mmCIF file of C-alpha atoms in Angstrom:
data_model
loop_
_atom_site.group_PDB
_atom_site.id
_atom_site.type_symbol
_atom_site.label_atom_id
_atom_site.label_comp_id
_atom_site.label_asym_id
_atom_site.label_seq_id
_atom_site.Cartn_x
_atom_site.Cartn_y
_atom_site.Cartn_z
ATOM 1 C CA MET A 12 119.786 100.523 99.660
ATOM 2 C CA ILE A 13 117.008 101.707 97.639
ATOM 3 C CA ASP A 14 117.850 103.610 94.118
ATOM 4 C CA LEU A 15 114.908 105.870 93.787
ATOM 5 C CA TYR A 16 114.584 107.004 90.150
ATOM 6 C CA TYR A 17 112.992 110.506 90.464
ATOM 7 C CA TRP A 18 111.940 114.009 89.307
ATOM 8 C CA THR A 19 110.691 116.620 91.022
ATOM 9 C CA THR A 20 106.659 116.011 90.155
ATOM 10 C CA PRO A 21 103.891 115.522 92.127
ATOM 11 C CA ASN A 22 104.615 111.568 91.910
ATOM 12 C CA GLY A 23 108.486 111.705 92.460
ATOM 13 C CA HIS A 24 107.582 113.672 95.418
ATOM 14 C CA LYS A 25 105.416 110.706 97.115
ATOM 15 C CA ILE A 26 108.493 108.196 97.284
ATOM 16 C CA SER A 27 110.822 110.988 98.507
ATOM 17 C CA LEU A 28 108.276 111.679 101.169
ATOM 18 C CA PHE A 29 108.353 108.175 102.078
ATOM 19 C CA LEU A 30 111.674 107.398 102.192
ATOM 20 C CA GLU A 31 112.326 110.818 104.285
ATOM 21 C CA GLU A 32 109.931 110.044 106.933
ATOM 22 C CA THR A 33 111.076 106.127 107.440
ATOM 23 C CA GLY A 34 114.793 106.917 107.099
ATOM 24 C CA LEU A 35 115.402 104.012 104.697
ATOM 25 C CA PRO A 36 118.916 104.620 102.827
ATOM 26 C CA TYR A 37 118.499 105.631 99.496
ATOM 27 C CA ARG A 38 120.117 107.046 96.530
ATOM 28 C CA ILE A 39 118.901 109.741 93.985
ATOM 29 C CA HIS A 40 119.022 108.969 90.195
ATOM 30 C CA PRO A 41 117.519 112.270 88.822
ATOM 31 C CA ILE A 42 115.794 111.482 85.414
ATOM 32 C CA ASN A 43 115.093 114.897 83.758
ATOM 33 C CA ILE A 44 112.034 114.620 82.378
ATOM 34 C CA GLY A 45 112.265 117.885 80.213
ATOM 35 C CA LYS A 46 115.103 116.629 78.642
ATOM 36 C CA GLY A 47 113.267 113.016 77.916
ATOM 37 C CA GLU A 48 115.626 111.191 79.998
ATOM 38 C CA GLN A 49 112.609 108.753 80.436
ATOM 39 C CA PHE A 50 112.979 107.323 77.448
ATOM 40 C CA ALA A 51 116.581 106.298 77.885
ATOM 41 C CA ALA A 52 117.037 102.535 77.452
ATOM 42 C CA ASP A 53 118.544 101.548 80.702
ATOM 43 C CA PHE A 54 115.739 103.482 82.600
ATOM 44 C CA LEU A 55 112.960 101.596 80.656
ATOM 45 C CA LYS A 56 114.436 98.423 81.764
ATOM 46 C CA ILE A 57 112.724 99.396 85.122
ATOM 47 C CA SER A 58 109.870 101.856 84.439
ATOM 48 C CA PRO A 59 108.569 100.318 81.079
ATOM 49 C CA ASN A 60 105.889 103.043 81.172
ATOM 50 C CA ASN A 61 108.332 105.478 80.971
ATOM 51 C CA ARG A 62 107.292 107.394 83.758
ATOM 52 C CA ILE A 63 109.147 108.334 86.988
ATOM 53 C CA PRO A 64 109.376 107.505 90.195
ATOM 54 C CA ALA A 65 110.718 104.192 89.887
ATOM 55 C CA ILE A 66 112.686 101.944 92.502
ATOM 56 C CA VAL A 67 115.277 99.223 92.717
ATOM 57 C CA ASP A 68 115.595 97.621 96.294
ATOM 58 C CA ASN A 69 118.273 96.231 96.627
ATOM 59 C CA ASP A 70 118.096 94.587 99.926
ATOM 60 C CA THR A 71 115.245 91.994 99.369
ATOM 61 C CA ALA A 72 114.437 88.512 101.144
ATOM 62 C CA ASP A 73 115.691 86.914 98.284
ATOM 63 C CA GLY A 74 118.923 88.529 97.737
ATOM 64 C CA GLN A 75 117.981 89.529 94.255
ATOM 65 C CA PRO A 76 117.199 93.500 93.460
ATOM 66 C CA LEU A 77 113.397 94.131 92.875
ATOM 67 C CA SER A 78 112.575 97.249 90.774
ATOM 68 C CA LEU A 79 109.161 98.547 90.509
ATOM 69 C CA PHE A 80 107.384 101.863 88.983
ATOM 70 C CA GLU A 81 104.182 103.155 89.560
ATOM 71 C CA SER A 82 103.642 105.154 92.786
ATOM 72 C CA GLY A 83 101.195 103.899 94.311
ATOM 73 C CA ALA A 84 102.763 100.034 94.022
ATOM 74 C CA ILE A 85 105.658 101.489 95.367
ATOM 75 C CA LEU A 86 104.457 103.255 98.239
ATOM 76 C CA LEU A 87 102.430 100.130 99.363
ATOM 77 C CA TYR A 88 105.429 97.977 98.585
ATOM 78 C CA LEU A 89 107.691 100.276 100.898
ATOM 79 C CA ALA A 90 105.136 100.545 103.679
ATOM 80 C CA GLU A 91 104.745 96.707 103.749
ATOM 81 C CA LYS A 92 108.407 96.394 103.538
ATOM 82 C CA THR A 93 108.858 98.338 106.784
ATOM 83 C CA GLY A 94 105.831 98.148 108.413
ATOM 84 C CA GLN A 95 105.110 101.943 108.636
ATOM 85 C CA PHE A 96 102.762 104.013 107.422
ATOM 86 C CA ILE A 97 100.059 101.690 106.715
ATOM 87 C CA PRO A 98 97.501 100.430 109.517
ATOM 88 C CA ALA A 99 97.723 96.836 110.361
ATOM 89 C CA ASP A 100 93.891 96.278 111.127
ATOM 90 C CA LEU A 101 91.632 95.018 108.432
ATOM 91 C CA ARG A 102 89.631 98.140 108.203
ATOM 92 C CA GLY A 103 92.193 100.547 108.833
ATOM 93 C CA ARG A 104 94.328 99.110 105.776
ATOM 94 C CA GLN A 105 91.704 99.501 103.464
ATOM 95 C CA GLU A 106 90.868 103.143 104.325
ATOM 96 C CA ALA A 107 94.291 103.895 103.608
ATOM 97 C CA LEU A 108 94.100 101.670 100.382
ATOM 98 C CA GLN A 109 91.146 103.320 99.380
ATOM 99 C CA TRP A 110 92.440 106.589 99.642
ATOM 100 C CA LEU A 111 95.660 105.693 97.908
ATOM 101 C CA PHE A 112 94.078 104.452 94.845
ATOM 102 C CA TRP A 113 91.346 107.338 95.185
ATOM 103 C CA GLN A 114 94.623 109.776 94.393
ATOM 104 C CA MET A 115 95.769 107.401 91.850
ATOM 105 C CA GLY A 116 92.688 107.161 89.953
ATOM 106 C CA GLY A 117 91.210 110.684 90.198
ATOM 107 C CA LEU A 118 92.964 113.280 91.915
ATOM 108 C CA GLY A 119 96.285 112.542 90.204
ATOM 109 C CA PRO A 120 94.922 112.326 86.632
ATOM 110 C CA MET A 121 92.109 114.959 87.286
ATOM 111 C CA ALA A 122 94.729 117.605 88.700
ATOM 112 C CA GLY A 123 97.466 116.568 86.189
ATOM 113 C CA GLN A 124 95.147 117.137 83.239
ATOM 114 C CA SER A 125 94.282 120.596 85.112
ATOM 115 C CA HIS A 126 97.949 121.634 85.398
ATOM 116 C CA HIS A 127 98.643 121.042 81.660
ATOM 117 C CA PHE A 128 95.421 122.697 80.262
ATOM 118 C CA ASN A 129 95.890 125.775 82.877
ATOM 119 C CA ARG A 130 99.624 126.364 82.220
ATOM 120 C CA PHE A 131 101.211 124.547 79.506
ATOM 121 C CA ALA A 132 98.775 123.982 76.674
ATOM 122 C CA PRO A 133 99.766 125.992 73.735
ATOM 123 C CA GLU A 134 95.745 126.827 73.246
ATOM 124 C CA LYS A 135 94.043 127.708 75.850
ATOM 125 C CA LEU A 136 90.719 125.624 75.547
ATOM 126 C CA PRO A 137 87.854 126.781 77.597
ATOM 127 C CA TYR A 138 86.149 123.466 77.463
ATOM 128 C CA ALA A 139 88.869 121.429 78.529
ATOM 129 C CA ILE A 140 90.275 124.243 81.270
ATOM 130 C CA ASN A 141 86.728 124.278 82.999
ATOM 131 C CA ARG A 142 86.137 120.427 82.867
ATOM 132 C CA TYR A 143 89.208 119.687 84.309
ATOM 133 C CA THR A 144 89.232 122.787 86.952
ATOM 134 C CA ASP A 145 85.572 121.942 88.413
ATOM 135 C CA GLU A 146 86.489 118.259 88.610
ATOM 136 C CA THR A 147 89.670 118.905 90.028
ATOM 137 C CA THR A 148 87.213 121.251 92.704
ATOM 138 C CA ARG A 149 84.814 118.423 93.100
ATOM 139 C CA LEU A 150 87.466 116.415 94.328
ATOM 140 C CA TYR A 151 88.893 118.870 96.674
ATOM 141 C CA GLY A 152 85.583 119.005 98.105
ATOM 142 C CA VAL A 153 85.659 115.331 98.583
ATOM 143 C CA LEU A 154 88.705 115.287 100.634
ATOM 144 C CA ASN A 155 87.643 118.716 102.791
ATOM 145 C CA LYS A 156 84.352 116.381 103.730
ATOM 146 C CA ARG A 157 86.508 113.196 104.485
ATOM 147 C CA LEU A 158 89.235 115.548 106.880
ATOM 148 C CA ALA A 159 86.238 116.751 108.837
ATOM 149 C CA ASP A 160 86.414 114.685 111.698
ATOM 150 C CA ARG A 161 90.082 113.420 111.506
ATOM 151 C CA PRO A 162 93.995 114.516 111.422
ATOM 152 C CA PHE A 163 94.671 112.334 108.260
ATOM 153 C CA VAL A 164 92.919 110.580 105.644
ATOM 154 C CA ALA A 165 92.958 107.091 106.953
ATOM 155 C CA GLY A 166 91.954 108.349 110.413
ATOM 156 C CA ALA A 167 94.564 109.251 113.278
ATOM 157 C CA ASP A 168 97.962 108.280 111.438
ATOM 158 C CA TYR A 169 100.015 109.797 108.804
ATOM 159 C CA SER A 170 100.015 106.942 106.429
ATOM 160 C CA ILE A 171 100.777 106.522 102.903
ATOM 161 C CA ALA A 172 97.209 107.594 101.403
ATOM 162 C CA ASP A 173 98.537 111.214 102.868
ATOM 163 C CA MET A 174 101.622 110.667 101.118
ATOM 164 C CA ALA A 175 100.147 110.121 97.975
ATOM 165 C CA ILE A 176 97.757 112.853 98.064
ATOM 166 C CA TYR A 177 99.685 116.124 99.613
ATOM 167 C CA PRO A 178 102.214 116.617 96.434
ATOM 168 C CA TRP A 179 99.237 117.088 94.179
ATOM 169 C CA ILE A 180 97.428 119.378 96.544
ATOM 170 C CA ALA A 181 100.856 121.169 96.984
ATOM 171 C CA ARG A 182 99.998 122.257 93.464
ATOM 172 C CA TYR A 183 96.856 123.860 94.281
ATOM 173 C CA GLU A 184 97.518 127.035 92.563
ATOM 174 C CA TRP A 185 98.556 125.359 89.190
ATOM 175 C CA GLN A 186 95.198 124.192 89.694
ATOM 176 C CA GLU A 187 93.314 127.116 89.816
ATOM 177 C CA GLN A 188 92.691 126.054 93.612
ATOM 178 C CA ASN A 189 92.103 128.335 96.941
ATOM 179 C CA LEU A 190 92.904 126.413 99.687
ATOM 180 C CA ASP A 191 90.305 128.814 101.811
ATOM 181 C CA ASP A 192 87.741 127.140 100.176
ATOM 182 C CA PHE A 193 88.655 123.976 101.908
ATOM 183 C CA PRO A 194 89.360 124.875 105.606
ATOM 184 C CA GLN A 195 89.496 121.129 106.637
ATOM 185 C CA LEU A 196 91.520 120.478 103.986
ATOM 186 C CA LYS A 197 94.005 123.311 104.192
ATOM 187 C CA GLY A 198 94.736 122.677 108.220
ATOM 188 C CA TRP A 199 95.673 118.974 106.816
ATOM 189 C CA PHE A 200 98.064 120.365 104.299
ATOM 190 C CA GLU A 201 99.798 122.464 106.657
ATOM 191 C CA ARG A 202 100.086 119.529 109.333
ATOM 192 C CA ILE A 203 102.110 117.539 106.778
ATOM 193 C CA GLN A 204 103.844 120.857 104.907
ATOM 194 C CA ALA A 205 105.296 121.627 108.821
ATOM 195 C CA ARG A 206 106.573 117.668 109.084
ATOM 196 C CA PRO A 207 110.332 117.706 108.913
ATOM 197 C CA ALA A 208 110.358 114.912 106.747
ATOM 198 C CA THR A 209 108.293 116.672 104.294
ATOM 199 C CA GLN A 210 110.923 119.797 104.369
ATOM 200 C CA ARG A 211 113.585 117.755 104.048
ATOM 201 C CA ALA A 212 111.948 116.078 100.928
ATOM 202 C CA TYR A 213 111.463 119.048 99.075
ATOM 203 C CA ALA A 214 114.336 120.761 100.059
ATOM 204 C CA LEU A 215 116.131 117.583 98.019
ATOM 205 C CA ALA A 216 113.823 118.172 95.305
ATOM 206 C CA ASP A 217 115.067 121.806 95.316
ATOM 207 C CA GLN A 218 118.672 120.654 95.294
ATOM 208 C CA VAL A 219 117.801 118.040 92.067
ATOM 209 C CA ASN A 220 115.954 120.608 89.843
ATOM 210 C CA PRO A 221 116.722 124.451 91.268
ATOM 211 C CA PRO A 222 113.866 126.494 91.200
ATOM 212 C CA GLN A 223 114.018 129.041 88.442
ATOM 213 C CA LYS A 224 114.495 132.789 89.632
#
């Protein structure tokens, strides 16, 4: 059983996508970041950086629970644990890992800043809005080019790289992006959106944190 400490952010969605795809048994522990629950002492024992997601794997080879934080590390751990959604061959594995780290180091931080300055900052700062929107647009272009000759980021098969990237693209409107400007990316997005596991993961998110009407 995996204990998933979760909220309905792009990083949180990454792990629920993986768990729904594989059918690994898990239970959700909502961490409402809007209420500051990520600073609770018990959660900090699992995630010392006070960020979701985090997991505790209660089914390990040595019989001792294992806690992990950082979404990329969690995806890689779960892929290795199950032998799923990461290529077994050397070159395929490195393709998936490159794009996983591209998301962690580039798309996530830049799109996250775009979210903040476009939607949440109390003062609209044109320099910050333009900087992060433009960089997010550039990254969308990189991804669009990558997908020109393959159905998924690492090649023919869906992988943890796609799971890491998709939830950030799912908020394209928050980033002032238009998917019609990136036709290859749009096709990839629609393929993942249509997967039953994706639909289950996002339905779960709506149960945990119902959309405001």
